mmCIF file of C-alpha atoms in Angstrom:
data_model
loop_
_atom_site.group_PDB
_atom_site.id
_atom_site.type_symbol
_atom_site.label_atom_id
_atom_site.label_comp_id
_atom_site.label_asym_id
_atom_site.label_seq_id
_atom_site.Cartn_x
_atom_site.Cartn_y
_atom_site.Cartn_z
ATOM 1 C CA UNK G 1 128.815 -3.533 134.455
ATOM 2 C CA UNK G 2 129.824 -5.878 136.958
ATOM 3 C CA UNK G 3 132.999 -5.516 139.069
ATOM 4 C CA UNK G 4 134.971 -7.998 140.584
ATOM 5 C CA UNK G 5 137.381 -6.758 143.207
ATOM 6 C CA UNK G 6 138.825 -7.459 146.385
ATOM 7 C CA UNK G 7 137.656 -4.847 148.210
ATOM 8 C CA UNK G 8 139.174 -2.924 151.729
ATOM 9 C CA UNK G 9 135.750 -0.455 151.375
ATOM 10 C CA UNK G 10 133.021 -0.355 149.329
ATOM 11 C CA UNK G 11 131.370 2.800 150.196
ATOM 12 C CA UNK G 12 127.229 3.765 148.699
ATOM 13 C CA UNK G 13 126.769 7.633 148.955
ATOM 14 C CA UNK G 14 124.035 10.331 148.105
ATOM 15 C CA UNK G 15 126.981 13.211 149.915
ATOM 16 C CA UNK G 16 130.840 13.738 149.222
ATOM 17 C CA UNK G 17 131.538 13.729 153.091
ATOM 18 C CA UNK G 18 131.406 11.202 155.869
ATOM 19 C CA UNK G 19 132.348 12.300 159.163
ATOM 20 C CA UNK G 20 135.933 13.946 160.832
ATOM 21 C CA UNK G 21 136.516 15.520 156.902
ATOM 22 C CA UNK G 22 136.539 12.730 155.223
ATOM 23 C CA UNK G 23 135.157 12.857 151.446
ATOM 24 C CA UNK G 24 134.526 9.915 150.483
ATOM 25 C CA UNK G 25 132.517 10.454 147.054
ATOM 26 C CA UNK G 26 133.614 13.932 146.040
ATOM 27 C CA UNK G 27 130.870 14.295 143.200
ATOM 28 C CA UNK G 28 127.586 13.224 145.054
ATOM 29 C CA UNK G 29 124.958 15.397 145.033
ATOM 30 C CA UNK G 30 122.127 14.492 147.397
ATOM 31 C CA UNK G 31 119.209 15.744 144.800
ATOM 32 C CA UNK G 32 120.789 14.112 141.135
ATOM 33 C CA UNK G 33 118.728 10.842 142.064
ATOM 34 C CA UNK G 34 122.111 8.500 141.838
ATOM 35 C CA UNK G 35 123.847 6.798 144.278
ATOM 36 C CA UNK G 36 127.680 7.261 143.983
ATOM 37 C CA UNK G 37 129.475 3.561 144.435
ATOM 38 C CA UNK G 38 132.846 3.691 146.113
ATOM 39 C CA UNK G 39 135.309 0.832 145.719
ATOM 40 C CA UNK G 40 138.502 0.713 147.379
ATOM 41 C CA UNK G 41 140.842 -2.396 146.346
ATOM 42 C CA UNK G 42 142.494 -4.093 149.182
ATOM 43 C CA UNK G 43 146.326 -3.312 148.658
ATOM 44 C CA UNK G 44 149.287 -3.613 151.046
ATOM 45 C CA UNK G 45 149.475 -1.243 153.710
ATOM 46 C CA UNK G 46 151.903 1.331 152.598
ATOM 47 C CA UNK G 47 149.844 1.448 149.518
ATOM 48 C CA UNK G 48 146.652 2.210 152.060
ATOM 49 C CA UNK G 49 148.532 4.647 154.019
ATOM 50 C CA UNK G 50 149.625 6.607 150.806
ATOM 51 C CA UNK G 51 146.028 6.853 149.630
ATOM 52 C CA UNK G 52 144.849 8.328 152.970
ATOM 53 C CA UNK G 53 145.687 11.629 151.972
ATOM 54 C CA UNK G 54 143.316 11.704 149.223
ATOM 55 C CA UNK G 55 140.501 10.900 151.173
ATOM 56 C CA UNK G 56 141.111 14.078 153.218
ATOM 57 C CA UNK G 57 141.786 16.516 150.298
ATOM 58 C CA UNK G 58 138.767 15.418 148.271
ATOM 59 C CA UNK G 59 140.699 13.767 145.602
ATOM 60 C CA UNK G 60 140.160 9.854 146.254
ATOM 61 C CA UNK G 61 138.759 9.946 142.562
ATOM 62 C CA UNK G 62 142.312 10.260 141.591
ATOM 63 C CA UNK G 63 143.811 7.831 143.800
ATOM 64 C CA UNK G 64 145.148 4.221 142.636
ATOM 65 C CA UNK G 65 142.826 1.237 143.332
ATOM 66 C CA UNK G 66 140.034 3.320 143.545
ATOM 67 C CA UNK G 67 136.377 3.258 141.151
ATOM 68 C CA UNK G 68 133.604 5.100 140.946
ATOM 69 C CA UNK G 69 130.499 4.943 139.661
ATOM 70 C CA UNK G 70 126.639 6.687 139.494
ATOM 71 C CA UNK G 71 123.958 4.098 139.891
ATOM 72 C CA UNK G 72 120.190 3.756 140.495
ATOM 73 C CA UNK G 73 120.730 0.224 141.918
ATOM 74 C CA UNK G 74 123.648 -1.780 142.894
ATOM 75 C CA UNK G 75 123.926 -5.392 144.380
ATOM 76 C CA UNK G 76 127.024 -6.063 146.413
ATOM 77 C CA UNK G 77 127.628 -9.934 146.967
ATOM 78 C CA UNK G 78 130.699 -11.434 149.056
ATOM 79 C CA UNK G 79 131.585 -15.201 149.911
ATOM 80 C CA UNK G 80 131.444 -14.304 153.303
ATOM 81 C CA UNK G 81 128.831 -12.510 155.795
ATOM 82 C CA UNK G 82 129.124 -8.679 154.590
ATOM 83 C CA UNK G 83 129.856 -6.201 157.232
ATOM 84 C CA UNK G 84 128.110 -2.807 156.771
ATOM 85 C CA UNK G 85 127.086 0.410 158.696
ATOM 86 C CA UNK G 86 124.240 2.585 158.074
ATOM 87 C CA UNK G 87 124.249 6.054 159.361
ATOM 88 C CA UNK G 88 127.635 5.281 161.307
ATOM 89 C CA UNK G 89 125.569 2.046 163.034
ATOM 90 C CA UNK G 90 127.768 -1.281 162.635
ATOM 91 C CA UNK G 91 125.515 -3.821 160.906
ATOM 92 C CA UNK G 92 126.620 -7.939 159.810
ATOM 93 C CA UNK G 93 124.203 -9.279 157.453
ATOM 94 C CA UNK G 94 123.972 -11.786 154.561
ATOM 95 C CA UNK G 95 126.190 -12.012 151.852
ATOM 96 C CA UNK G 96 124.358 -9.752 149.605
ATOM 97 C CA UNK G 97 123.454 -6.454 149.970
ATOM 98 C CA UNK G 98 121.311 -4.225 147.123
ATOM 99 C CA UNK G 99 121.401 -0.660 147.511
ATOM 100 C CA UNK G 100 118.366 1.450 145.735
ATOM 101 C CA UNK G 101 117.478 4.763 144.902
ATOM 102 C CA UNK G 102 114.090 6.035 145.807
ATOM 103 C CA UNK G 103 113.976 9.592 144.243
ATOM 104 C CA UNK G 104 112.157 12.273 146.310
ATOM 105 C CA UNK G 105 111.482 10.488 149.514
ATOM 106 C CA UNK G 106 113.812 12.655 151.496
ATOM 107 C CA UNK G 107 113.159 16.252 151.839
ATOM 108 C CA UNK G 108 115.552 18.958 152.633
ATOM 109 C CA UNK G 109 114.707 22.276 154.117
ATOM 110 C CA UNK G 110 116.890 24.944 153.797
#
């Protein structure tokens, strides 16, 4: 189902946590073959600041204005060039970003 939103952040995750303890996708699993898409709608500054506590408490999925979905493929489109990060490195691309899962490609050894 398409989602149309003015977003502050759109995250594609296969692990729950970003660096510094921020839990952006609390239900993400590295081996389920799915990407967790997290959309944080853009809101007034006061609402943004109130929502930050959810990010560090692992309860972002309960915060107002947050949508989460599990997908194997996602297309993100914008009217302006999309700025995004890949493993922490900033990139500015075109107006369309496609995220696809490739199950079993990354091998993790314990």
